[in-house]
Amino acid sequence: MNKKPKVWLFADWRITACAVLGLLGLLAVAWRLFGLQVLRHDAHAERAHAEQTRQWVLPARRGEIFGLERGQLVPLVLNETVYEVFVDPFMISRNGNQKRVFEVLNAVPLEPRQDIRKALDQTTTQYQVIYRNLSRSQAETLRAENLPGVGFKATVRRTYPEQGLAAQTLGFVNLDGVGQYGIEGSLNDRLSGTDGMLRAVTDVNNVPLTIGRENIRYDAVNGEDLVLTLDPSIQMRAEQIVAEGATRAGAAYANILVLCPNTGRIYAMANYPSFDPGNFGAARPGDFQNPILTDAYEAGSVIKTLTMAAAIERSAIRPTDTYLNVPTRMIDGWPVNNFVQQHNNETITYQLAHDLSFNVGTISMLEQMGGGQLGRSGRETLFDFFHSRFFLGRRIDGFPLPNTAGIVPQPSSASNIAYATMTFGQGMSNTMLQIGAAYASVINGGYHVTPQIIAGTRVDGQFRATPEPSRTRVLQESTSRTMRQVLETTRARAFRDWFPDPVAPFTAGGKTGTAQVPVAGGYHPTWAIGSYIGHAGGERPEFIIMTRVGGEATFRAADATWMFNELAPWLADYLQLY
Amino acid sequence: MKIYRNQFNAGSSVTPRARATRTELSSSNYSHGRNTVRFTPTRHGIIGQVGFAVSLVLVVGLVFLTMTSRITEYDYKMEAMSRQVQELTARKEELAVENARVTSRATINNSDLADLMTRPSTVSHLND
């Protein structure tokens, strides 16, 4: 009879024992695996995900700013990648190459942030900044030396190739990368763009891998490149003249505004004093504002042009109409004098009153607008022109830079004496830009055009212009034509009597203004601000220049006129008006 | 799984397994002394089969890892290219800044060449 063979596993008790032990071991491993991979799966997966996943900010590139010169883009503000060089003194001393590192770093032709030898001697530290704002090529030269313990950190900073040109219009970017003042501040959202984000699984070298199923990537949206209406050549020339003008007159400040009366485009806004946007820390806080936009002041006799335009538009007067020019008029118990004591008690034309800037003449114009007497009717008419048509006392809607509204008293609450002084620019305050825009509507055919500072944007290297602004008729064409002749006659008279018109042979017109400076309780006895506003170009004026000088002294219109006379011929040549 | 083996002639030097097989055949009175062949399926035990399955899994896993590494290789290439793009962009920016500085009005105005030029004091025109 055959014996049933045993299964080999149970052939011997030792084999069986080993098998049982092995099986128990396998069960233990299986249980552990089950616990790790099933029971605690979520926790471990989350931990693994957290350790493997990294997140990066994809920085948006800040938009650059350009000027427009004869249709060509000129960079005014650019981005520049600069490098910070730091050392790890601990590592360098451990490697024993302090001497070599010192020699290489000392050879850089820049002022170090601290003494290099002292920095390298601080061997208990691991981070000492040696240089900032190295250019890319300088950093590459240092990097090529391959020095252990020397590191580089890239940052982007704003750079101004035109070295502070139009600083108050451009503004600057602070150390946090946020625009301050000017275009940088007002249009910071458009310029800064939106940062992107990359979240991805990485390997040990922090290289993002595409195998991750939960990778997220949002590309950065770069800031817009803006193109301003500023013409860098005109801006530069204006800045030279404004500095010369202020120095020549001994003024604390001087300003020049240049704009196109037909399109509203601002060609230049030059201010003295100014500041360097690349070194804004050294500037005085008051220098950051643009006074042409924010400083509302009593402009004086330059407003007479607007008063006369209003009277002509209302058919209240013509330039050849006459009135009795008394040296002093009493209004509401207050005396109002002519500054120039000529043609006293004579019957003269309103043209002559405009030429010689007689205050009494403009009060007469107000009377004619009010039906022959000073009263509410005349005040309301003048307010309608100043406020509703010339936009004085109103902030410029849609203008991207901060601008002051100024003050034009309401006719219902103001007295006759208040409105009488308003006719020659006192008792109301306005900015140079408001006055320039109002003057533009007087001479450009009678249209109000909103001033423009943004010409367009740059997209893929190409200029894209913004649409032309809307034009609103505020005066008749005939009134505008008449006022151009009045202004040209005024200027011709001024320069015929004293010296040849520097702007000749171009047809130019303009008006002077010398205004007292208000102080608490009245006006300063001696301080005065000199202004001049004028145009050139004949039947279709191509530019308006407004100038101003002031300070704690008496400044006359002649000081402001000098700046106009220096700039206008150059500008007429530049714009090829002949 | 069945593996068929040749049966060897009796008396030759054979393994215990083959001997067992041959014994079975002998006991079944299959041909003796003749050159005949009979294939008998050989079954592998549970351990063998588990081992075979594990080998299969290992091979498939290796293939998977190879594919993944391939993708990772592309990620490294992408990273290198991305760094190169950044470098070139920085270089382009640097050139644009340098160009703007060289052609700026301030530079031209303050240049040695400008110093040699005469500043015009009056302007006259052909039609004067």
mmCIF file with all atom_site columns, C-alpha atoms in Angstrom, chain A residues 299-474:
data_model
loop_
_atom_site.group_PDB
_atom_site.id
_atom_site.type_symbol
_atom_site.label_atom_id
_atom_site.label_alt_id
_atom_site.label_comp_id
_atom_site.label_asym_id
_atom_site.label_entity_id
_atom_site.label_seq_id
_atom_site.pdbx_PDB_ins_code
_atom_site.Cartn_x
_atom_site.Cartn_y
_atom_site.Cartn_z
_atom_site.occupancy
_atom_site.B_iso_or_equiv
_atom_site.pdbx_formal_charge
_atom_site.auth_seq_id
_atom_site.auth_comp_id
_atom_site.auth_asym_id
_atom_site.auth_atom_id
_atom_site.pdbx_PDB_model_num
ATOM 1   C CA . ALA A 1 299 ? -3.907  135.283 -11.937 1.00 0.00 ? 299 ALA A CA 1
ATOM 2   C CA . GLY A 1 300 ? -4.630  138.966 -12.390 1.00 0.00 ? 300 GLY A CA 1
ATOM 3   C CA . SER A 1 301 ? -4.994  140.688 -15.726 1.00 0.00 ? 301 SER A CA 1
ATOM 4   C CA . VAL A 1 302 ? -4.639  137.612 -17.936 1.00 0.00 ? 302 VAL A CA 1
ATOM 5   C CA . ILE A 1 303 ? -8.306  137.042 -17.010 1.00 0.00 ? 303 ILE A CA 1
ATOM 6   C CA . LYS A 1 304 ? -9.245  140.292 -18.748 1.00 0.00 ? 304 LYS A CA 1
ATOM 7   C CA . THR A 1 305 ? -9.051  138.461 -22.059 1.00 0.00 ? 305 THR A CA 1
ATOM 8   C CA . LEU A 1 306 ? -11.783 136.089 -20.877 1.00 0.00 ? 306 LEU A CA 1
ATOM 9   C CA . THR A 1 307 ? -13.923 138.967 -19.581 1.00 0.00 ? 307 THR A CA 1
ATOM 10  C CA . MET A 1 308 ? -13.677 140.744 -22.908 1.00 0.00 ? 308 MET A CA 1
ATOM 11  C CA . ALA A 1 309 ? -14.473 137.556 -24.826 1.00 0.00 ? 309 ALA A CA 1
ATOM 12  C CA . ALA A 1 310 ? -17.601 137.106 -22.722 1.00 0.00 ? 310 ALA A CA 1
ATOM 13  C CA . ALA A 1 311 ? -18.716 140.708 -23.328 1.00 0.00 ? 311 ALA A CA 1
ATOM 14  C CA . ILE A 1 312 ? -18.164 140.411 -27.089 1.00 0.00 ? 312 ILE A CA 1
ATOM 15  C CA . GLU A 1 313 ? -19.956 137.064 -27.246 1.00 0.00 ? 313 GLU A CA 1
ATOM 16  C CA . ARG A 1 314 ? -22.926 138.652 -25.473 1.00 0.00 ? 314 ARG A CA 1
ATOM 17  C CA . SER A 1 315 ? -22.798 141.488 -27.985 1.00 0.00 ? 315 SER A CA 1
ATOM 18  C CA . ALA A 1 316 ? -22.451 143.806 -25.022 1.00 0.00 ? 316 ALA A CA 1
ATOM 19  C CA . ILE A 1 317 ? -19.383 145.516 -26.490 1.00 0.00 ? 317 ILE A CA 1
ATOM 20  C CA . ARG A 1 318 ? -17.128 145.613 -29.517 1.00 0.00 ? 318 ARG A CA 1
ATOM 21  C CA . PRO A 1 319 ? -13.412 146.348 -29.328 1.00 0.00 ? 319 PRO A CA 1
ATOM 22  C CA . THR A 1 320 ? -13.955 149.687 -30.952 1.00 0.00 ? 320 THR A CA 1
ATOM 23  C CA . ASP A 1 321 ? -16.706 150.739 -28.520 1.00 0.00 ? 321 ASP A CA 1
ATOM 24  C CA . THR A 1 322 ? -15.691 153.338 -25.979 1.00 0.00 ? 322 THR A CA 1
ATOM 25  C CA . TYR A 1 323 ? -16.144 154.132 -22.292 1.00 0.00 ? 323 TYR A CA 1
ATOM 26  C CA . LEU A 1 324 ? -14.990 156.807 -19.877 1.00 0.00 ? 324 LEU A CA 1
ATOM 27  C CA . ASN A 1 325 ? -11.704 155.738 -18.312 1.00 0.00 ? 325 ASN A CA 1
ATOM 28  C CA . VAL A 1 326 ? -11.619 157.181 -14.776 1.00 0.00 ? 326 VAL A CA 1
ATOM 29  C CA . PRO A 1 327 ? -8.549  156.484 -12.642 1.00 0.00 ? 327 PRO A CA 1
ATOM 30  C CA . THR A 1 328 ? -10.602 155.176 -9.699  1.00 0.00 ? 328 THR A CA 1
ATOM 31  C CA . ARG A 1 329 ? -14.064 153.716 -9.350  1.00 0.00 ? 329 ARG A CA 1
ATOM 32  C CA . MET A 1 330 ? -15.872 153.246 -6.091  1.00 0.00 ? 330 MET A CA 1
ATOM 33  C CA . ILE A 1 331 ? -17.890 150.044 -5.883  1.00 0.00 ? 331 ILE A CA 1
ATOM 34  C CA . ASP A 1 332 ? -19.761 149.072 -2.755  1.00 0.00 ? 332 ASP A CA 1
ATOM 35  C CA . GLY A 1 333 ? -17.571 151.584 -0.912  1.00 0.00 ? 333 GLY A CA 1
ATOM 36  C CA . TRP A 1 334 ? -14.351 150.032 -2.158  1.00 0.00 ? 334 TRP A CA 1
ATOM 37  C CA . PRO A 1 335 ? -11.953 151.890 -4.504  1.00 0.00 ? 335 PRO A CA 1
ATOM 38  C CA . VAL A 1 336 ? -10.792 150.131 -7.627  1.00 0.00 ? 336 VAL A CA 1
ATOM 39  C CA . ASN A 1 337 ? -7.825  151.738 -9.391  1.00 0.00 ? 337 ASN A CA 1
ATOM 40  C CA . ASN A 1 338 ? -6.169  151.377 -12.755 1.00 0.00 ? 338 ASN A CA 1
ATOM 41  C CA . PHE A 1 339 ? -2.647  150.104 -12.313 1.00 0.00 ? 339 PHE A CA 1
ATOM 42  C CA . VAL A 1 340 ? -1.453  152.184 -15.286 1.00 0.00 ? 340 VAL A CA 1
ATOM 43  C CA . GLN A 1 341 ? -2.269  155.844 -14.746 1.00 0.00 ? 341 GLN A CA 1
ATOM 44  C CA . GLN A 1 342 ? -2.722  156.940 -18.357 1.00 0.00 ? 342 GLN A CA 1
ATOM 45  C CA . HIS A 1 343 ? -5.657  158.266 -20.404 1.00 0.00 ? 343 HIS A CA 1
ATOM 46  C CA . ASN A 1 344 ? -7.343  159.321 -17.162 1.00 0.00 ? 344 ASN A CA 1
ATOM 47  C CA . ASN A 1 345 ? -10.811 160.716 -17.622 1.00 0.00 ? 345 ASN A CA 1
ATOM 48  C CA . GLU A 1 346 ? -10.604 160.091 -21.363 1.00 0.00 ? 346 GLU A CA 1
ATOM 49  C CA . THR A 1 347 ? -13.016 158.246 -23.565 1.00 0.00 ? 347 THR A CA 1
ATOM 50  C CA . ILE A 1 348 ? -11.068 155.306 -24.879 1.00 0.00 ? 348 ILE A CA 1
ATOM 51  C CA . THR A 1 349 ? -11.820 152.070 -26.675 1.00 0.00 ? 349 THR A CA 1
ATOM 52  C CA . TYR A 1 350 ? -12.111 148.712 -25.000 1.00 0.00 ? 350 TYR A CA 1
ATOM 53  C CA . GLN A 1 351 ? -9.230  147.605 -27.231 1.00 0.00 ? 351 GLN A CA 1
ATOM 54  C CA . LEU A 1 352 ? -7.016  150.201 -25.592 1.00 0.00 ? 352 LEU A CA 1
ATOM 55  C CA . ALA A 1 353 ? -8.324  149.182 -22.178 1.00 0.00 ? 353 ALA A CA 1
ATOM 56  C CA . HIS A 1 354 ? -7.235  145.631 -22.974 1.00 0.00 ? 354 HIS A CA 1
ATOM 57  C CA . ASP A 1 355 ? -3.871  146.826 -24.329 1.00 0.00 ? 355 ASP A CA 1
ATOM 58  C CA . LEU A 1 356 ? -3.044  148.918 -21.259 1.00 0.00 ? 356 LEU A CA 1
ATOM 59  C CA . SER A 1 357 ? -4.807  146.558 -18.853 1.00 0.00 ? 357 SER A CA 1
ATOM 60  C CA . PHE A 1 358 ? -7.192  149.075 -17.317 1.00 0.00 ? 358 PHE A CA 1
ATOM 61  C CA . ASN A 1 359 ? -9.160  147.542 -14.445 1.00 0.00 ? 359 ASN A CA 1
ATOM 62  C CA . VAL A 1 360 ? -11.839 150.167 -14.860 1.00 0.00 ? 360 VAL A CA 1
ATOM 63  C CA . GLY A 1 361 ? -12.266 149.067 -18.462 1.00 0.00 ? 361 GLY A CA 1
ATOM 64  C CA . THR A 1 362 ? -13.171 145.493 -17.545 1.00 0.00 ? 362 THR A CA 1
ATOM 65  C CA . ILE A 1 363 ? -15.584 146.716 -14.869 1.00 0.00 ? 363 ILE A CA 1
ATOM 66  C CA . SER A 1 364 ? -17.261 148.673 -17.634 1.00 0.00 ? 364 SER A CA 1
ATOM 67  C CA . MET A 1 365 ? -17.491 145.468 -19.685 1.00 0.00 ? 365 MET A CA 1
ATOM 68  C CA . LEU A 1 366 ? -19.253 143.790 -16.744 1.00 0.00 ? 366 LEU A CA 1
ATOM 69  C CA . GLU A 1 367 ? -21.667 146.682 -16.537 1.00 0.00 ? 367 GLU A CA 1
ATOM 70  C CA . GLN A 1 368 ? -22.494 146.339 -20.234 1.00 0.00 ? 368 GLN A CA 1
ATOM 71  C CA . MET A 1 369 ? -23.079 142.596 -19.767 1.00 0.00 ? 369 MET A CA 1
ATOM 72  C CA . GLY A 1 370 ? -25.536 143.518 -17.027 1.00 0.00 ? 370 GLY A CA 1
ATOM 73  C CA . GLY A 1 371 ? -27.531 145.883 -19.163 1.00 0.00 ? 371 GLY A CA 1
ATOM 74  C CA . GLY A 1 372 ? -25.613 149.004 -18.214 1.00 0.00 ? 372 GLY A CA 1
ATOM 75  C CA . GLN A 1 373 ? -25.191 148.569 -14.473 1.00 0.00 ? 373 GLN A CA 1
ATOM 76  C CA . LEU A 1 374 ? -23.487 146.356 -11.984 1.00 0.00 ? 374 LEU A CA 1
ATOM 77  C CA . GLY A 1 375 ? -25.949 143.838 -10.647 1.00 0.00 ? 375 GLY A CA 1
ATOM 78  C CA . ARG A 1 376 ? -27.044 140.240 -10.504 1.00 0.00 ? 376 ARG A CA 1
ATOM 79  C CA . SER A 1 377 ? -27.674 140.008 -14.241 1.00 0.00 ? 377 SER A CA 1
ATOM 80  C CA . GLY A 1 378 ? -24.079 140.907 -15.044 1.00 0.00 ? 378 GLY A CA 1
ATOM 81  C CA . ARG A 1 379 ? -22.751 138.619 -12.317 1.00 0.00 ? 379 ARG A CA 1
ATOM 82  C CA . GLU A 1 380 ? -24.760 135.676 -13.600 1.00 0.00 ? 380 GLU A CA 1
ATOM 83  C CA . THR A 1 381 ? -23.622 136.299 -17.153 1.00 0.00 ? 381 THR A CA 1
ATOM 84  C CA . LEU A 1 382 ? -19.994 136.450 -16.129 1.00 0.00 ? 382 LEU A CA 1
ATOM 85  C CA . PHE A 1 383 ? -20.364 133.325 -13.976 1.00 0.00 ? 383 PHE A CA 1
ATOM 86  C CA . ASP A 1 384 ? -21.947 131.494 -16.887 1.00 0.00 ? 384 ASP A CA 1
ATOM 87  C CA . PHE A 1 385 ? -18.939 132.231 -19.051 1.00 0.00 ? 385 PHE A CA 1
ATOM 88  C CA . PHE A 1 386 ? -16.245 131.697 -16.438 1.00 0.00 ? 386 PHE A CA 1
ATOM 89  C CA . HIS A 1 387 ? -17.668 128.586 -14.832 1.00 0.00 ? 387 HIS A CA 1
ATOM 90  C CA . SER A 1 388 ? -19.856 126.869 -17.421 1.00 0.00 ? 388 SER A CA 1
ATOM 91  C CA . ARG A 1 389 ? -18.083 127.750 -20.656 1.00 0.00 ? 389 ARG A CA 1
ATOM 92  C CA . PHE A 1 390 ? -14.463 128.319 -19.659 1.00 0.00 ? 390 PHE A CA 1
ATOM 93  C CA . PHE A 1 391 ? -14.521 125.666 -16.902 1.00 0.00 ? 391 PHE A CA 1
ATOM 94  C CA . LEU A 1 392 ? -12.913 127.895 -14.318 1.00 0.00 ? 392 LEU A CA 1
ATOM 95  C CA . GLY A 1 393 ? -13.563 126.829 -10.728 1.00 0.00 ? 393 GLY A CA 1
ATOM 96  C CA . ARG A 1 394 ? -14.057 123.224 -11.864 1.00 0.00 ? 394 ARG A CA 1
ATOM 97  C CA . ARG A 1 395 ? -11.818 120.198 -11.727 1.00 0.00 ? 395 ARG A CA 1
ATOM 98  C CA . ILE A 1 396 ? -10.956 118.924 -15.201 1.00 0.00 ? 396 ILE A CA 1
ATOM 99  C CA . ASP A 1 397 ? -13.052 115.796 -15.655 1.00 0.00 ? 397 ASP A CA 1
ATOM 100 C CA . GLY A 1 398 ? -11.201 112.734 -16.835 1.00 0.00 ? 398 GLY A CA 1
ATOM 101 C CA . PHE A 1 399 ? -7.785  114.349 -16.515 1.00 0.00 ? 399 PHE A CA 1
ATOM 102 C CA . PRO A 1 400 ? -5.533  111.629 -15.144 1.00 0.00 ? 400 PRO A CA 1
ATOM 103 C CA . LEU A 1 401 ? -3.388  113.892 -12.953 1.00 0.00 ? 401 LEU A CA 1
ATOM 104 C CA . PRO A 1 402 ? -4.625  115.510 -9.732  1.00 0.00 ? 402 PRO A CA 1
ATOM 105 C CA . ASN A 1 403 ? -5.769  119.036 -10.436 1.00 0.00 ? 403 ASN A CA 1
ATOM 106 C CA . THR A 1 404 ? -7.319  121.727 -8.292  1.00 0.00 ? 404 THR A CA 1
ATOM 107 C CA . ALA A 1 405 ? -10.763 123.120 -8.992  1.00 0.00 ? 405 ALA A CA 1
ATOM 108 C CA . GLY A 1 406 ? -10.002 126.640 -7.889  1.00 0.00 ? 406 GLY A CA 1
ATOM 109 C CA . ILE A 1 407 ? -12.654 129.126 -6.804  1.00 0.00 ? 407 ILE A CA 1
ATOM 110 C CA . VAL A 1 408 ? -15.162 131.180 -8.762  1.00 0.00 ? 408 VAL A CA 1
ATOM 111 C CA . PRO A 1 409 ? -17.676 132.752 -6.360  1.00 0.00 ? 409 PRO A CA 1
ATOM 112 C CA . GLN A 1 410 ? -21.337 132.089 -6.998  1.00 0.00 ? 410 GLN A CA 1
ATOM 113 C CA . PRO A 1 411 ? -23.195 135.116 -8.381  1.00 0.00 ? 411 PRO A CA 1
ATOM 114 C CA . SER A 1 412 ? -26.004 134.733 -5.889  1.00 0.00 ? 412 SER A CA 1
ATOM 115 C CA . SER A 1 413 ? -23.754 135.023 -2.864  1.00 0.00 ? 413 SER A CA 1
ATOM 116 C CA . ALA A 1 414 ? -21.041 137.357 -4.161  1.00 0.00 ? 414 ALA A CA 1
ATOM 117 C CA . SER A 1 415 ? -21.194 141.131 -4.089  1.00 0.00 ? 415 SER A CA 1
ATOM 118 C CA . ASN A 1 416 ? -20.694 143.587 -6.913  1.00 0.00 ? 416 ASN A CA 1
ATOM 119 C CA . ILE A 1 417 ? -17.207 144.445 -5.680  1.00 0.00 ? 417 ILE A CA 1
ATOM 120 C CA . ALA A 1 418 ? -16.282 140.752 -5.694  1.00 0.00 ? 418 ALA A CA 1
ATOM 121 C CA . TYR A 1 419 ? -17.376 140.351 -9.288  1.00 0.00 ? 419 TYR A CA 1
ATOM 122 C CA . ALA A 1 420 ? -15.836 143.659 -10.268 1.00 0.00 ? 420 ALA A CA 1
ATOM 123 C CA . THR A 1 421 ? -12.438 142.392 -9.118  1.00 0.00 ? 421 THR A CA 1
ATOM 124 C CA . MET A 1 422 ? -13.062 139.064 -10.801 1.00 0.00 ? 422 MET A CA 1
ATOM 125 C CA . THR A 1 423 ? -13.141 140.838 -14.161 1.00 0.00 ? 423 THR A CA 1
ATOM 126 C CA . PHE A 1 424 ? -9.414  141.504 -13.771 1.00 0.00 ? 424 PHE A CA 1
ATOM 127 C CA . GLY A 1 425 ? -8.560  138.185 -12.199 1.00 0.00 ? 425 GLY A CA 1
ATOM 128 C CA . GLN A 1 426 ? -8.668  138.888 -8.489  1.00 0.00 ? 426 GLN A CA 1
ATOM 129 C CA . GLY A 1 427 ? -11.147 137.490 -5.996  1.00 0.00 ? 427 GLY A CA 1
ATOM 130 C CA . MET A 1 428 ? -11.045 134.158 -7.845  1.00 0.00 ? 428 MET A CA 1
ATOM 131 C CA . SER A 1 429 ? -8.325  131.539 -8.047  1.00 0.00 ? 429 SER A CA 1
ATOM 132 C CA . ASN A 1 430 ? -7.472  129.208 -10.875 1.00 0.00 ? 430 ASN A CA 1
ATOM 133 C CA . THR A 1 431 ? -4.647  127.002 -12.025 1.00 0.00 ? 431 THR A CA 1
ATOM 134 C CA . MET A 1 432 ? -2.462  127.721 -15.015 1.00 0.00 ? 432 MET A CA 1
ATOM 135 C CA . LEU A 1 433 ? -3.930  124.746 -16.837 1.00 0.00 ? 433 LEU A CA 1
ATOM 136 C CA . GLN A 1 434 ? -7.484  126.003 -16.360 1.00 0.00 ? 434 GLN A CA 1
ATOM 137 C CA . ILE A 1 435 ? -6.531  129.450 -17.616 1.00 0.00 ? 435 ILE A CA 1
ATOM 138 C CA . GLY A 1 436 ? -4.595  127.981 -20.537 1.00 0.00 ? 436 GLY A CA 1
ATOM 139 C CA . ALA A 1 437 ? -7.553  125.806 -21.567 1.00 0.00 ? 437 ALA A CA 1
ATOM 140 C CA . ALA A 1 438 ? -9.927  128.770 -21.288 1.00 0.00 ? 438 ALA A CA 1
ATOM 141 C CA . TYR A 1 439 ? -7.597  130.947 -23.378 1.00 0.00 ? 439 TYR A CA 1
ATOM 142 C CA . ALA A 1 440 ? -7.471  128.141 -25.939 1.00 0.00 ? 440 ALA A CA 1
ATOM 143 C CA . SER A 1 441 ? -11.238 128.229 -26.372 1.00 0.00 ? 441 SER A CA 1
ATOM 144 C CA . VAL A 1 442 ? -11.051 132.000 -26.944 1.00 0.00 ? 442 VAL A CA 1
ATOM 145 C CA . ILE A 1 443 ? -8.565  131.739 -29.809 1.00 0.00 ? 443 ILE A CA 1
ATOM 146 C CA . ASN A 1 444 ? -9.188  128.350 -31.426 1.00 0.00 ? 444 ASN A CA 1
ATOM 147 C CA . GLY A 1 445 ? -12.483 129.205 -33.044 1.00 0.00 ? 445 GLY A CA 1
ATOM 148 C CA . GLY A 1 446 ? -14.554 129.071 -29.890 1.00 0.00 ? 446 GLY A CA 1
ATOM 149 C CA . TYR A 1 447 ? -14.286 125.415 -28.837 1.00 0.00 ? 447 TYR A CA 1
ATOM 150 C CA . HIS A 1 448 ? -13.623 124.094 -25.391 1.00 0.00 ? 448 HIS A CA 1
ATOM 151 C CA . VAL A 1 449 ? -11.193 121.164 -25.675 1.00 0.00 ? 449 VAL A CA 1
ATOM 152 C CA . THR A 1 450 ? -10.333 119.127 -22.599 1.00 0.00 ? 450 THR A CA 1
ATOM 153 C CA . PRO A 1 451 ? -6.592  119.212 -21.931 1.00 0.00 ? 451 PRO A CA 1
ATOM 154 C CA . GLN A 1 452 ? -4.859  115.930 -22.741 1.00 0.00 ? 452 GLN A CA 1
ATOM 155 C CA . ILE A 1 453 ? -1.732  114.423 -21.200 1.00 0.00 ? 453 ILE A CA 1
ATOM 156 C CA . ILE A 1 454 ? -2.125  110.820 -22.399 1.00 0.00 ? 454 ILE A CA 1
ATOM 157 C CA . ALA A 1 455 ? -1.571  110.507 -26.139 1.00 0.00 ? 455 ALA A CA 1
ATOM 158 C CA . GLY A 1 456 ? -2.035  106.747 -26.228 1.00 0.00 ? 456 GLY A CA 1
ATOM 159 C CA . THR A 1 457 ? -0.355  103.477 -25.403 1.00 0.00 ? 457 THR A CA 1
ATOM 160 C CA . ARG A 1 458 ? 2.419   101.374 -26.837 1.00 0.00 ? 458 ARG A CA 1
ATOM 161 C CA . VAL A 1 459 ? 1.347   97.865  -27.773 1.00 0.00 ? 459 VAL A CA 1
ATOM 162 C CA . ASP A 1 460 ? 3.872   95.417  -29.242 1.00 0.00 ? 460 ASP A CA 1
ATOM 163 C CA . GLY A 1 461 ? 6.183   98.320  -29.962 1.00 0.00 ? 461 GLY A CA 1
ATOM 164 C CA . GLN A 1 462 ? 3.562   100.256 -31.902 1.00 0.00 ? 462 GLN A CA 1
ATOM 165 C CA . PHE A 1 463 ? 1.910   103.492 -30.865 1.00 0.00 ? 463 PHE A CA 1
ATOM 166 C CA . ARG A 1 464 ? -1.882  103.377 -30.471 1.00 0.00 ? 464 ARG A CA 1
ATOM 167 C CA . ALA A 1 465 ? -3.398  106.826 -30.126 1.00 0.00 ? 465 ALA A CA 1
ATOM 168 C CA . THR A 1 466 ? -6.316  107.570 -27.842 1.00 0.00 ? 466 THR A CA 1
ATOM 169 C CA . PRO A 1 467 ? -9.357  109.022 -29.580 1.00 0.00 ? 467 PRO A CA 1
ATOM 170 C CA . GLU A 1 468 ? -9.397  112.779 -30.075 1.00 0.00 ? 468 GLU A CA 1
ATOM 171 C CA . PRO A 1 469 ? -11.273 114.521 -27.270 1.00 0.00 ? 469 PRO A CA 1
ATOM 172 C CA . SER A 1 470 ? -14.684 115.966 -27.899 1.00 0.00 ? 470 SER A CA 1
ATOM 173 C CA . ARG A 1 471 ? -14.979 119.682 -28.657 1.00 0.00 ? 471 ARG A CA 1
ATOM 174 C CA . THR A 1 472 ? -17.811 121.798 -27.285 1.00 0.00 ? 472 THR A CA 1
ATOM 175 C CA . ARG A 1 473 ? -18.585 125.145 -28.857 1.00 0.00 ? 473 ARG A CA 1
ATOM 176 C CA . VAL A 1 474 ? -18.583 127.831 -26.183 1.00 0.00 ? 474 VAL A CA 1
#
